[in-house]
JSON list of C-alpha atoms in Angstrom, two decimals:
[
{"chain": "O", "resi": 1, "resn": "MET", "atom": "CA", "xyz": [95.10, 78.67, 118.79]},
{"chain": "O", "resi": 2, "resn": "ARG", "atom": "CA", "xyz": [95.93, 82.48, 118.65]},
{"chain": "O", "resi": 3, "resn": "MET", "atom": "CA", "xyz": [96.63, 84.45, 115.51]},
{"chain": "O", "resi": 4, "resn": "CYS", "atom": "CA", "xyz": [99.89, 85.65, 117.09]},
{"chain": "O", "resi": 5, "resn": "ASP", "atom": "CA", "xyz": [100.92, 81.98, 117.00]},
{"chain": "O", "resi": 6, "resn": "PHE", "atom": "CA", "xyz": [101.06, 81.43, 113.31]},
{"chain": "O", "resi": 7, "resn": "VAL", "atom": "CA", "xyz": [101.17, 84.84, 111.92]},
{"chain": "O", "resi": 8, "resn": "VAL", "atom": "CA", "xyz": [105.07, 85.61, 111.30]},
{"chain": "O", "resi": 9, "resn": "ARG", "atom": "CA", "xyz": [105.39, 88.93, 112.65]},
{"chain": "O", "resi": 10, "resn": "GLU", "atom": "CA", "xyz": [108.48, 89.89, 110.48]},
{"chain": "O", "resi": 11, "resn": "SER", "atom": "CA", "xyz": [106.49, 89.23, 107.37]},
{"chain": "O", "resi": 12, "resn": "ILE", "atom": "CA", "xyz": [103.45, 91.57, 108.02]},
{"chain": "O", "resi": 13, "resn": "SER", "atom": "CA", "xyz": [103.00, 94.34, 105.20]},
{"chain": "O", "resi": 14, "resn": "THR", "atom": "CA", "xyz": [101.01, 97.45, 105.52]},
{"chain": "O", "resi": 15, "resn": "GLU", "atom": "CA", "xyz": [101.68, 98.76, 102.01]},
{"chain": "O", "resi": 16, "resn": "LEU", "atom": "CA", "xyz": [101.16, 96.10, 99.42]},
{"chain": "O", "resi": 17, "resn": "GLY", "atom": "CA", "xyz": [102.83, 97.14, 96.04]},
{"chain": "O", "resi": 18, "resn": "ALA", "atom": "CA", "xyz": [101.09, 94.49, 93.94]},
{"chain": "O", "resi": 19, "resn": "ASN", "atom": "CA", "xyz": [97.40, 95.40, 92.64]},
{"chain": "O", "resi": 20, "resn": "THR", "atom": "CA", "xyz": [96.64, 91.97, 91.04]},
{"chain": "O", "resi": 21, "resn": "LYS", "atom": "CA", "xyz": [95.53, 88.84, 92.67]},
{"chain": "O", "resi": 22, "resn": "GLU", "atom": "CA", "xyz": [98.60, 87.03, 91.31]},
{"chain": "O", "resi": 23, "resn": "GLY", "atom": "CA", "xyz": [100.93, 90.13, 92.48]},
{"chain": "O", "resi": 24, "resn": "VAL", "atom": "CA", "xyz": [99.67, 89.93, 95.99]},
{"chain": "O", "resi": 25, "resn": "ILE", "atom": "CA", "xyz": [100.08, 86.35, 96.49]},
{"chain": "O", "resi": 26, "resn": "ARG", "atom": "CA", "xyz": [103.75, 86.55, 95.26]},
{"chain": "O", "resi": 27, "resn": "GLU", "atom": "CA", "xyz": [104.34, 89.53, 97.31]},
{"chain": "O", "resi": 28, "resn": "MET", "atom": "CA", "xyz": [103.12, 88.10, 100.42]},
{"chain": "O", "resi": 29, "resn": "ILE", "atom": "CA", "xyz": [104.90, 84.69, 100.10]},
{"chain": "O", "resi": 30, "resn": "GLU", "atom": "CA", "xyz": [108.06, 86.65, 99.37]},
{"chain": "O", "resi": 31, "resn": "ASN", "atom": "CA", "xyz": [107.68, 88.50, 102.56]},
{"chain": "O", "resi": 32, "resn": "LEU", "atom": "CA", "xyz": [107.35, 85.13, 104.36]},
{"chain": "O", "resi": 33, "resn": "ARG", "atom": "CA", "xyz": [110.65, 83.83, 102.61]},
{"chain": "O", "resi": 34, "resn": "GLN", "atom": "CA", "xyz": [112.41, 86.86, 103.68]},
{"chain": "O", "resi": 35, "resn": "ALA", "atom": "CA", "xyz": [111.34, 86.18, 107.16]},
{"chain": "O", "resi": 36, "resn": "GLY", "atom": "CA", "xyz": [113.06, 82.98, 106.88]},
{"chain": "O", "resi": 37, "resn": "TYR", "atom": "CA", "xyz": [110.64, 80.76, 105.46]},
{"chain": "O", "resi": 38, "resn": "PHE", "atom": "CA", "xyz": [110.73, 77.99, 102.45]},
{"chain": "O", "resi": 39, "resn": "LYS", "atom": "CA", "xyz": [113.99, 76.84, 101.11]},
{"chain": "O", "resi": 40, "resn": "GLY", "atom": "CA", "xyz": [115.08, 76.30, 97.65]},
{"chain": "O", "resi": 41, "resn": "ASN", "atom": "CA", "xyz": [112.36, 76.65, 95.09]},
{"chain": "O", "resi": 42, "resn": "ASP", "atom": "CA", "xyz": [109.71, 75.96, 97.56]},
{"chain": "O", "resi": 43, "resn": "SER", "atom": "CA", "xyz": [108.30, 79.54, 97.70]},
{"chain": "O", "resi": 44, "resn": "GLU", "atom": "CA", "xyz": [107.69, 79.47, 93.93]},
{"chain": "O", "resi": 45, "resn": "ASP", "atom": "CA", "xyz": [106.06, 76.09, 94.46]},
{"chain": "O", "resi": 46, "resn": "VAL", "atom": "CA", "xyz": [103.85, 77.66, 97.27]},
{"chain": "O", "resi": 47, "resn": "VAL", "atom": "CA", "xyz": [102.86, 80.54, 95.03]},
{"chain": "O", "resi": 48, "resn": "LYS", "atom": "CA", "xyz": [101.90, 78.01, 92.22]},
{"chain": "O", "resi": 49, "resn": "GLU", "atom": "CA", "xyz": [99.70, 75.98, 94.79]},
{"chain": "O", "resi": 50, "resn": "VAL", "atom": "CA", "xyz": [97.99, 79.05, 96.20]},
{"chain": "O", "resi": 51, "resn": "LEU", "atom": "CA", "xyz": [97.29, 80.41, 92.90]},
{"chain": "O", "resi": 52, "resn": "ARG", "atom": "CA", "xyz": [95.89, 76.87, 91.62]},
{"chain": "O", "resi": 53, "resn": "ARG", "atom": "CA", "xyz": [93.71, 76.84, 94.95]},
{"chain": "O", "resi": 54, "resn": "GLU", "atom": "CA", "xyz": [92.37, 80.31, 93.63]},
{"chain": "O", "resi": 55, "resn": "THR", "atom": "CA", "xyz": [91.46, 78.99, 90.26]},
{"chain": "O", "resi": 56, "resn": "LEU", "atom": "CA", "xyz": [88.97, 76.52, 92.24]},
{"chain": "O", "resi": 57, "resn": "GLY", "atom": "CA", "xyz": [87.05, 79.31, 93.89]},
{"chain": "O", "resi": 58, "resn": "SER", "atom": "CA", "xyz": [88.27, 82.63, 95.20]},
{"chain": "O", "resi": 59, "resn": "THR", "atom": "CA", "xyz": [89.04, 82.92, 99.07]},
{"chain": "O", "resi": 60, "resn": "GLY", "atom": "CA", "xyz": [87.95, 86.59, 99.05]},
{"chain": "O", "resi": 61, "resn": "ILE", "atom": "CA", "xyz": [84.98, 86.07, 101.25]},
{"chain": "O", "resi": 62, "resn": "GLY", "atom": "CA", "xyz": [83.68, 89.38, 101.28]},
{"chain": "O", "resi": 63, "resn": "ARG", "atom": "CA", "xyz": [83.73, 92.56, 103.57]},
{"chain": "O", "resi": 64, "resn": "GLY", "atom": "CA", "xyz": [87.08, 93.46, 102.03]},
{"chain": "O", "resi": 65, "resn": "VAL", "atom": "CA", "xyz": [89.05, 90.46, 103.03]},
{"chain": "O", "resi": 66, "resn": "ALA", "atom": "CA", "xyz": [90.44, 87.58, 101.57]},
{"chain": "O", "resi": 67, "resn": "ILE", "atom": "CA", "xyz": [92.29, 84.36, 103.06]},
{"chain": "O", "resi": 68, "resn": "PRO", "atom": "CA", "xyz": [94.39, 83.02, 100.28]},
{"chain": "O", "resi": 69, "resn": "HIS", "atom": "CA", "xyz": [95.83, 79.60, 101.64]},
{"chain": "O", "resi": 70, "resn": "THR", "atom": "CA", "xyz": [97.34, 76.21, 100.72]},
{"chain": "O", "resi": 71, "resn": "LYS", "atom": "CA", "xyz": [98.70, 73.09, 102.32]},
{"chain": "O", "resi": 72, "resn": "HIS", "atom": "CA", "xyz": [102.46, 72.37, 101.66]},
{"chain": "O", "resi": 73, "resn": "ALA", "atom": "CA", "xyz": [105.07, 70.15, 102.65]},
{"chain": "O", "resi": 74, "resn": "GLY", "atom": "CA", "xyz": [107.35, 73.05, 102.87]},
{"chain": "O", "resi": 75, "resn": "VAL", "atom": "CA", "xyz": [106.05, 74.00, 106.31]},
{"chain": "O", "resi": 76, "resn": "ASP", "atom": "CA", "xyz": [106.13, 71.87, 109.76]},
{"chain": "O", "resi": 77, "resn": "ARG", "atom": "CA", "xyz": [103.66, 74.04, 111.30]},
{"chain": "O", "resi": 78, "resn": "LEU", "atom": "CA", "xyz": [101.08, 76.35, 110.09]},
{"chain": "O", "resi": 79, "resn": "VAL", "atom": "CA", "xyz": [102.55, 79.97, 109.10]},
{"chain": "O", "resi": 80, "resn": "GLY", "atom": "CA", "xyz": [100.50, 83.01, 108.24]},
{"chain": "O", "resi": 81, "resn": "THR", "atom": "CA", "xyz": [101.13, 86.47, 107.26]},
{"chain": "O", "resi": 82, "resn": "VAL", "atom": "CA", "xyz": [98.99, 89.56, 106.80]},
{"chain": "O", "resi": 83, "resn": "ALA", "atom": "CA", "xyz": [99.11, 92.44, 104.38]},
{"chain": "O", "resi": 84, "resn": "LEU", "atom": "CA", "xyz": [97.28, 95.54, 103.63]},
{"chain": "O", "resi": 85, "resn": "SER", "atom": "CA", "xyz": [96.27, 97.54, 100.40]},
{"chain": "O", "resi": 86, "resn": "ARG", "atom": "CA", "xyz": [95.35, 101.25, 100.49]},
{"chain": "O", "resi": 87, "resn": "LYS", "atom": "CA", "xyz": [93.62, 101.20, 97.10]},
{"chain": "O", "resi": 88, "resn": "GLY", "atom": "CA", "xyz": [92.09, 97.73, 97.31]},
{"chain": "O", "resi": 89, "resn": "VAL", "atom": "CA", "xyz": [92.72, 94.86, 94.89]},
{"chain": "O", "resi": 90, "resn": "ALA", "atom": "CA", "xyz": [90.33, 92.92, 92.53]},
{"chain": "O", "resi": 91, "resn": "PHE", "atom": "CA", "xyz": [90.10, 89.41, 93.98]},
{"chain": "O", "resi": 92, "resn": "ASP", "atom": "CA", "xyz": [86.87, 87.88, 92.41]},
{"chain": "O", "resi": 93, "resn": "SER", "atom": "CA", "xyz": [85.35, 88.08, 95.90]},
{"chain": "O", "resi": 94, "resn": "VAL", "atom": "CA", "xyz": [81.89, 86.57, 96.78]},
{"chain": "O", "resi": 95, "resn": "ASP", "atom": "CA", "xyz": [80.56, 90.00, 96.94]},
{"chain": "O", "resi": 96, "resn": "GLY", "atom": "CA", "xyz": [82.35, 91.55, 94.11]},
{"chain": "O", "resi": 97, "resn": "ALA", "atom": "CA", "xyz": [84.06, 94.16, 96.30]},
{"chain": "O", "resi": 98, "resn": "PRO", "atom": "CA", "xyz": [88.06, 95.09, 96.31]},
{"chain": "O", "resi": 99, "resn": "VAL", "atom": "CA", "xyz": [89.87, 93.42, 99.04]},
{"chain": "O", "resi": 100, "resn": "PHE", "atom": "CA", "xyz": [92.02, 95.46, 101.46]},
{"chain": "O", "resi": 101, "resn": "ILE", "atom": "CA", "xyz": [92.97, 92.93, 104.00]},
{"chain": "O", "resi": 102, "resn": "PHE", "atom": "CA", "xyz": [94.78, 89.68, 103.10]},
{"chain": "O", "resi": 103, "resn": "ILE", "atom": "CA", "xyz": [95.59, 86.88, 105.67]},
{"chain": "O", "resi": 104, "resn": "LEU", "atom": "CA", "xyz": [97.48, 84.25, 103.86]},
{"chain": "O", "resi": 105, "resn": "LEU", "atom": "CA", "xyz": [98.01, 80.76, 105.37]},
{"chain": "O", "resi": 106, "resn": "ILE", "atom": "CA", "xyz": [100.23, 77.76, 104.62]},
{"chain": "O", "resi": 107, "resn": "SER", "atom": "CA", "xyz": [99.51, 74.75, 106.40]},
{"chain": "O", "resi": 108, "resn": "PRO", "atom": "CA", "xyz": [101.34, 71.20, 106.62]},
{"chain": "O", "resi": 109, "resn": "LYS", "atom": "CA", "xyz": [99.99, 68.47, 104.55]},
{"chain": "O", "resi": 110, "resn": "GLU", "atom": "CA", "xyz": [98.53, 66.24, 107.20]},
{"chain": "O", "resi": 111, "resn": "ARG", "atom": "CA", "xyz": [97.09, 68.67, 109.73]},
{"chain": "O", "resi": 112, "resn": "PRO", "atom": "CA", "xyz": [93.35, 69.51, 108.50]},
{"chain": "O", "resi": 113, "resn": "GLY", "atom": "CA", "xyz": [92.20, 70.24, 112.07]},
{"chain": "O", "resi": 114, "resn": "ASP", "atom": "CA", "xyz": [95.04, 73.12, 112.77]},
{"chain": "O", "resi": 115, "resn": "HIS", "atom": "CA", "xyz": [93.97, 74.67, 109.12]},
{"chain": "O", "resi": 116, "resn": "LEU", "atom": "CA", "xyz": [90.28, 74.57, 110.43]},
{"chain": "O", "resi": 117, "resn": "ARG", "atom": "CA", "xyz": [91.16, 75.88, 113.65]},
{"chain": "O", "resi": 118, "resn": "ALA", "atom": "CA", "xyz": [93.18, 78.85, 111.99]},
{"chain": "O", "resi": 119, "resn": "LEU", "atom": "CA", "xyz": [90.11, 79.68, 109.68]},
{"chain": "O", "resi": 120, "resn": "GLU", "atom": "CA", "xyz": [87.90, 79.68, 112.77]},
{"chain": "O", "resi": 121, "resn": "ASN", "atom": "CA", "xyz": [90.19, 82.11, 114.54]},
{"chain": "O", "resi": 122, "resn": "VAL", "atom": "CA", "xyz": [90.82, 84.39, 111.55]},
{"chain": "O", "resi": 123, "resn": "SER", "atom": "CA", "xyz": [87.25, 84.33, 110.67]},
{"chain": "O", "resi": 124, "resn": "ARG", "atom": "CA", "xyz": [86.11, 85.39, 114.51]},
{"chain": "O", "resi": 125, "resn": "HIS", "atom": "CA", "xyz": [88.43, 88.33, 114.33]},
{"chain": "O", "resi": 126, "resn": "LEU", "atom": "CA", "xyz": [87.20, 89.51, 111.00]},
{"chain": "O", "resi": 127, "resn": "ARG", "atom": "CA", "xyz": [83.60, 89.48, 112.13]},
{"chain": "O", "resi": 128, "resn": "ASP", "atom": "CA", "xyz": [84.55, 92.05, 114.64]},
{"chain": "O", "resi": 129, "resn": "ASP", "atom": "CA", "xyz": [83.87, 95.51, 112.66]},
{"chain": "O", "resi": 130, "resn": "SER", "atom": "CA", "xyz": [85.70, 97.52, 114.92]},
{"chain": "O", "resi": 131, "resn": "PHE", "atom": "CA", "xyz": [88.91, 95.15, 114.46]},
{"chain": "O", "resi": 132, "resn": "VAL", "atom": "CA", "xyz": [88.68, 95.44, 110.87]},
{"chain": "O", "resi": 133, "resn": "ARG", "atom": "CA", "xyz": [88.14, 99.10, 110.67]},
{"chain": "O", "resi": 134, "resn": "SER", "atom": "CA", "xyz": [91.31, 99.29, 112.96]},
{"chain": "O", "resi": 135, "resn": "LEU", "atom": "CA", "xyz": [93.33, 96.73, 110.92]},
{"chain": "O", "resi": 136, "resn": "ARG", "atom": "CA", "xyz": [92.59, 98.62, 107.62]},
{"chain": "O", "resi": 137, "resn": "GLN", "atom": "CA", "xyz": [94.00, 101.98, 109.22]},
{"chain": "O", "resi": 138, "resn": "ALA", "atom": "CA", "xyz": [97.12, 100.40, 110.55]},
{"chain": "O", "resi": 139, "resn": "VAL", "atom": "CA", "xyz": [100.28, 101.79, 109.09]},
{"chain": "O", "resi": 140, "resn": "THR", "atom": "CA", "xyz": [102.99, 99.81, 110.79]},
{"chain": "O", "resi": 141, "resn": "ARG", "atom": "CA", "xyz": [103.99, 96.41, 111.23]},
{"chain": "O", "resi": 142, "resn": "ASP", "atom": "CA", "xyz": [103.98, 96.92, 114.84]},
{"chain": "O", "resi": 143, "resn": "SER", "atom": "CA", "xyz": [100.40, 98.50, 115.00]},
{"chain": "O", "resi": 144, "resn": "VAL", "atom": "CA", "xyz": [99.27, 95.52, 113.14]},
{"chain": "O", "resi": 145, "resn": "TRP", "atom": "CA", "xyz": [100.95, 93.21, 115.59]},
{"chain": "O", "resi": 146, "resn": "GLY", "atom": "CA", "xyz": [99.43, 95.11, 118.42]},
{"chain": "O", "resi": 147, "resn": "LEU", "atom": "CA", "xyz": [96.04, 94.66, 117.23]},
{"chain": "O", "resi": 148, "resn": "LEU", "atom": "CA", "xyz": [96.23, 91.00, 116.88]},
{"chain": "O", "resi": 149, "resn": "GLU", "atom": "CA", "xyz": [97.61, 90.80, 120.26]},
{"chain": "O", "resi": 150, "resn": "ASP", "atom": "CA", "xyz": [94.78, 93.12, 121.74]},
{"chain": "O", "resi": 151, "resn": "GLN", "atom": "CA", "xyz": [92.22, 90.83, 119.70]},
{"chain": "O", "resi": 152, "resn": "GLU", "atom": "CA", "xyz": [93.59, 87.81, 121.48]},
{"chain": "O", "resi": 153, "resn": "HIS", "atom": "CA", "xyz": [93.25, 89.18, 125.11]},
{"chain": "O", "resi": 154, "resn": "ARG", "atom": "CA", "xyz": [89.63, 90.32, 124.48]},
{"chain": "O", "resi": 155, "resn": "SER", "atom": "CA", "xyz": [88.37, 86.94, 122.99]},
{"chain": "D", "resi": 1, "resn": "MET", "atom": "CA", "xyz": [56.81, 82.37, 109.12]},
{"chain": "D", "resi": 2, "resn": "LEU", "atom": "CA", "xyz": [55.38, 81.36, 105.77]},
{"chain": "D", "resi": 3, "resn": "GLY", "atom": "CA", "xyz": [56.61, 77.95, 104.17]},
{"chain": "D", "resi": 4, "resn": "ASN", "atom": "CA", "xyz": [58.04, 75.19, 106.52]},
{"chain": "D", "resi": 5, "resn": "THR", "atom": "CA", "xyz": [60.80, 74.56, 108.77]},
{"chain": "D", "resi": 6, "resn": "LEU", "atom": "CA", "xyz": [62.97, 71.45, 107.77]},
{"chain": "D", "resi": 7, "resn": "ARG", "atom": "CA", "xyz": [65.94, 70.12, 109.85]},
{"chain": "D", "resi": 8, "resn": "ARG", "atom": "CA", "xyz": [68.55, 67.77, 109.25]},
{"chain": "D", "resi": 9, "resn": "SER", "atom": "CA", "xyz": [71.67, 66.11, 111.09]},
{"chain": "D", "resi": 10, "resn": "ILE", "atom": "CA", "xyz": [74.56, 65.78, 108.99]},
{"chain": "D", "resi": 11, "resn": "THR", "atom": "CA", "xyz": [77.82, 64.00, 109.92]},
{"chain": "D", "resi": 12, "resn": "ILE", "atom": "CA", "xyz": [80.87, 65.53, 108.21]},
{"chain": "D", "resi": 13, "resn": "VAL", "atom": "CA", "xyz": [82.84, 62.63, 106.37]},
{"chain": "D", "resi": 14, "resn": "ASN", "atom": "CA", "xyz": [85.49, 64.71, 104.50]},
{"chain": "D", "resi": 15, "resn": "PRO", "atom": "CA", "xyz": [88.70, 63.95, 106.30]},
{"chain": "D", "resi": 16, "resn": "GLN", "atom": "CA", "xyz": [89.66, 67.76, 105.39]},
{"chain": "D", "resi": 17, "resn": "GLY", "atom": "CA", "xyz": [86.58, 68.76, 107.66]},
{"chain": "D", "resi": 18, "resn": "LEU", "atom": "CA", "xyz": [84.37, 71.64, 106.51]},
{"chain": "D", "resi": 19, "resn": "HIS", "atom": "CA", "xyz": [87.04, 73.79, 105.00]},
{"chain": "D", "resi": 20, "resn": "MET", "atom": "CA", "xyz": [86.73, 77.03, 102.80]},
{"chain": "D", "resi": 21, "resn": "ARG", "atom": "CA", "xyz": [85.86, 75.33, 99.50]},
{"chain": "D", "resi": 22, "resn": "PRO", "atom": "CA", "xyz": [82.56, 73.34, 100.78]},
{"chain": "D", "resi": 23, "resn": "ILE", "atom": "CA", "xyz": [81.81, 76.67, 102.71]},
{"chain": "D", "resi": 24, "resn": "THR", "atom": "CA", "xyz": [81.92, 78.74, 99.80]},
{"chain": "D", "resi": 25, "resn": "ALA", "atom": "CA", "xyz": [79.96, 76.35, 97.66]},
{"chain": "D", "resi": 26, "resn": "PHE", "atom": "CA", "xyz": [77.53, 75.99, 100.36]},
{"chain": "D", "resi": 27, "resn": "VAL", "atom": "CA", "xyz": [76.96, 79.96, 100.66]},
{"chain": "D", "resi": 28, "resn": "GLU", "atom": "CA", "xyz": [76.68, 80.37, 97.03]},
{"chain": "D", "resi": 29, "resn": "VAL", "atom": "CA", "xyz": [73.78, 77.43, 96.81]},
{"chain": "D", "resi": 30, "resn": "ALA", "atom": "CA", "xyz": [72.29, 79.07, 99.81]},
{"chain": "D", "resi": 31, "resn": "ALA", "atom": "CA", "xyz": [72.13, 82.40, 98.19]},
{"chain": "D", "resi": 32, "resn": "LYS", "atom": "CA", "xyz": [69.86, 80.97, 95.38]},
{"chain": "D", "resi": 33, "resn": "PHE", "atom": "CA", "xyz": [67.14, 80.10, 97.74]},
{"chain": "D", "resi": 34, "resn": "LYS", "atom": "CA", "xyz": [64.63, 82.49, 99.40]},
{"chain": "D", "resi": 35, "resn": "SER", "atom": "CA", "xyz": [64.47, 80.26, 102.53]},
{"chain": "D", "resi": 36, "resn": "ARG", "atom": "CA", "xyz": [66.65, 81.29, 105.72]},
{"chain": "D", "resi": 37, "resn": "VAL", "atom": "CA", "xyz": [69.36, 78.94, 106.21]},
{"chain": "D", "resi": 38, "resn": "SER", "atom": "CA", "xyz": [71.34, 78.18, 109.39]},
{"chain": "D", "resi": 39, "resn": "LEU", "atom": "CA", "xyz": [73.91, 75.76, 110.63]},
{"chain": "D", "resi": 40, "resn": "CYS", "atom": "CA", "xyz": [74.84, 74.59, 113.97]},
{"chain": "D", "resi": 41, "resn": "LYS", "atom": "CA", "xyz": [77.33, 72.32, 115.99]},
{"chain": "D", "resi": 42, "resn": "GLN", "atom": "CA", "xyz": [75.12, 70.51, 118.46]},
{"chain": "D", "resi": 43, "resn": "ASP", "atom": "CA", "xyz": [74.31, 72.58, 121.63]},
{"chain": "D", "resi": 44, "resn": "GLN", "atom": "CA", "xyz": [75.86, 75.76, 119.83]},
{"chain": "D", "resi": 45, "resn": "MET", "atom": "CA", "xyz": [74.19, 78.88, 118.40]},
{"chain": "D", "resi": 46, "resn": "PRO", "atom": "CA", "xyz": [72.81, 78.90, 115.00]},
{"chain": "D", "resi": 47, "resn": "ILE", "atom": "CA", "xyz": [75.07, 80.41, 112.06]},
{"chain": "D", "resi": 48, "resn": "ASP", "atom": "CA", "xyz": [73.39, 82.09, 109.11]},
{"chain": "D", "resi": 49, "resn": "GLY", "atom": "CA", "xyz": [74.10, 79.85, 106.36]},
{"chain": "D", "resi": 50, "resn": "LYS", "atom": "CA", "xyz": [74.61, 82.77, 103.75]},
{"chain": "D", "resi": 51, "resn": "SER", "atom": "CA", "xyz": [77.58, 84.21, 105.79]},
{"chain": "D", "resi": 52, "resn": "PRO", "atom": "CA", "xyz": [80.75, 82.62, 104.72]},
{"chain": "D", "resi": 53, "resn": "LEU", "atom": "CA", "xyz": [82.84, 84.53, 107.53]},
{"chain": "D", "resi": 54, "resn": "GLY", "atom": "CA", "xyz": [80.18, 83.01, 110.09]},
{"chain": "D", "resi": 55, "resn": "LEU", "atom": "CA", "xyz": [80.40, 79.45, 108.76]},
{"chain": "D", "resi": 56, "resn": "LEU", "atom": "CA", "xyz": [84.12, 79.58, 108.98]},
{"chain": "D", "resi": 57, "resn": "GLY", "atom": "CA", "xyz": [83.83, 79.85, 112.68]},
{"chain": "D", "resi": 58, "resn": "LEU", "atom": "CA", "xyz": [82.24, 76.39, 112.77]},
{"chain": "D", "resi": 59, "resn": "ALA", "atom": "CA", "xyz": [85.67, 74.47, 112.41]},
{"chain": "D", "resi": 60, "resn": "ALA", "atom": "CA", "xyz": [83.79, 71.47, 111.84]},
{"chain": "D", "resi": 61, "resn": "GLU", "atom": "CA", "xyz": [86.16, 68.51, 111.49]},
{"chain": "D", "resi": 62, "resn": "GLU", "atom": "CA", "xyz": [85.51, 64.85, 110.15]},
{"chain": "D", "resi": 63, "resn": "GLY", "atom": "CA", "xyz": [83.05, 63.19, 112.42]},
{"chain": "D", "resi": 64, "resn": "ALA", "atom": "CA", "xyz": [81.46, 66.63, 113.47]},
{"chain": "D", "resi": 65, "resn": "VAL", "atom": "CA", "xyz": [77.75, 66.39, 113.28]},
{"chain": "D", "resi": 66, "resn": "LEU", "atom": "CA", "xyz": [75.88, 69.57, 112.23]},
{"chain": "D", "resi": 67, "resn": "VAL", "atom": "CA", "xyz": [72.25, 70.52, 112.14]},
{"chain": "D", "resi": 68, "resn": "LEU", "atom": "CA", "xyz": [71.21, 72.26, 109.17]},
{"chain": "D", "resi": 69, "resn": "GLU", "atom": "CA", "xyz": [67.87, 74.12, 109.18]},
{"chain": "D", "resi": 70, "resn": "VAL", "atom": "CA", "xyz": [66.00, 75.81, 106.46]},
{"chain": "D", "resi": 71, "resn": "ASP", "atom": "CA", "xyz": [62.90, 77.81, 106.85]},
{"chain": "D", "resi": 72, "resn": "GLY", "atom": "CA", "xyz": [60.86, 79.46, 103.93]},
{"chain": "D", "resi": 73, "resn": "PRO", "atom": "CA", "xyz": [58.88, 78.73, 100.71]},
{"chain": "D", "resi": 74, "resn": "ASP", "atom": "CA", "xyz": [61.45, 76.82, 98.97]},
{"chain": "D", "resi": 75, "resn": "ALA", "atom": "CA", "xyz": [62.93, 74.72, 102.14]},
{"chain": "D", "resi": 76, "resn": "GLU", "atom": "CA", "xyz": [62.52, 71.37, 100.57]},
{"chain": "D", "resi": 77, "resn": "GLN", "atom": "CA", "xyz": [64.57, 72.10, 97.54]},
{"chain": "D", "resi": 78, "resn": "ALA", "atom": "CA", "xyz": [67.03, 73.99, 99.59]},
{"chain": "D", "resi": 79, "resn": "ILE", "atom": "CA", "xyz": [67.61, 71.37, 102.21]},
{"chain": "D", "resi": 80, "resn": "CYS", "atom": "CA", "xyz": [68.22, 68.78, 99.66]},
{"chain": "D", "resi": 81, "resn": "ALA", "atom": "CA", "xyz": [70.86, 70.72, 97.77]},
{"chain": "D", "resi": 82, "resn": "LEU", "atom": "CA", "xyz": [72.57, 72.11, 100.81]},
{"chain": "D", "resi": 83, "resn": "SER", "atom": "CA", "xyz": [72.70, 68.51, 102.40]},
{"chain": "D", "resi": 84, "resn": "GLU", "atom": "CA", "xyz": [74.57, 67.13, 99.28]},
{"chain": "D", "resi": 85, "resn": "ILE", "atom": "CA", "xyz": [77.26, 69.60, 99.77]},
{"chain": "D", "resi": 86, "resn": "LEU", "atom": "CA", "xyz": [77.89, 69.05, 103.44]},
{"chain": "D", "resi": 87, "resn": "GLU", "atom": "CA", "xyz": [77.99, 65.28, 102.98]},
{"chain": "D", "resi": 88, "resn": "LYS", "atom": "CA", "xyz": [80.42, 65.25, 100.15]},
{"chain": "D", "resi": 89, "resn": "PRO", "atom": "CA", "xyz": [83.45, 62.85, 101.08]},
{"chain": "D", "resi": 90, "resn": "SER", "atom": "CA", "xyz": [86.01, 65.28, 99.18]},
{"chain": "D", "resi": 91, "resn": "PHE", "atom": "CA", "xyz": [86.50, 68.78, 97.84]},
{"chain": "D", "resi": 92, "resn": "ASP", "atom": "CA", "xyz": [89.48, 70.08, 95.88]},
{"chain": "D", "resi": 93, "resn": "ASP", "atom": "CA", "xyz": [91.50, 72.52, 97.91]}
]
């Protein structure tokens, strides 16, 4: 599984407007909706599910990165999006530091293996300091996509 | 190394596998102990048990066998507390 297989290119944002946990999650899911995902009230339901997951424990896993996620019947395959915040957002992360890189994942309900492999893939890239540095500095959707593609060729 | 090294093989029984909730719970508990903690899939390199990003790389599905190794002055308490998390059959997510 490659990150380019599940990240929806048209939904990538390099300039998050939101500066709260809920605001970031809403904005990222809206970006996916605008890219053609989720029907009817599904996007609001996905927002609620991702926020509910955050109440169980933050997905801010340190090093300025968070991976908010949920499983939802509104998708039939794993979809993800990437968003960057210039100022950083308080996200109750394990290390208490603000988050600059957000990778949101929505998995189908009954595919735990795909979800685990996506987490494996994302975490492998995020352990690469130079990738994280370059991603944080990316200013266009195309440059983020280019970094994801380069990373796949290197791994 | 002071203290002692303890090792235990654990089979993941959670149908959702070792997802982010058990991993963050594991890291939070591991951080309370002085002992060095590592976790690995059979025949793979051990991963620092206090690194959430590292542990997410395990992608351990239901049925995966993991080797938990704890080394340090509080190893006995640590291996009990950490095994309990890995052996849980479910975690909210």
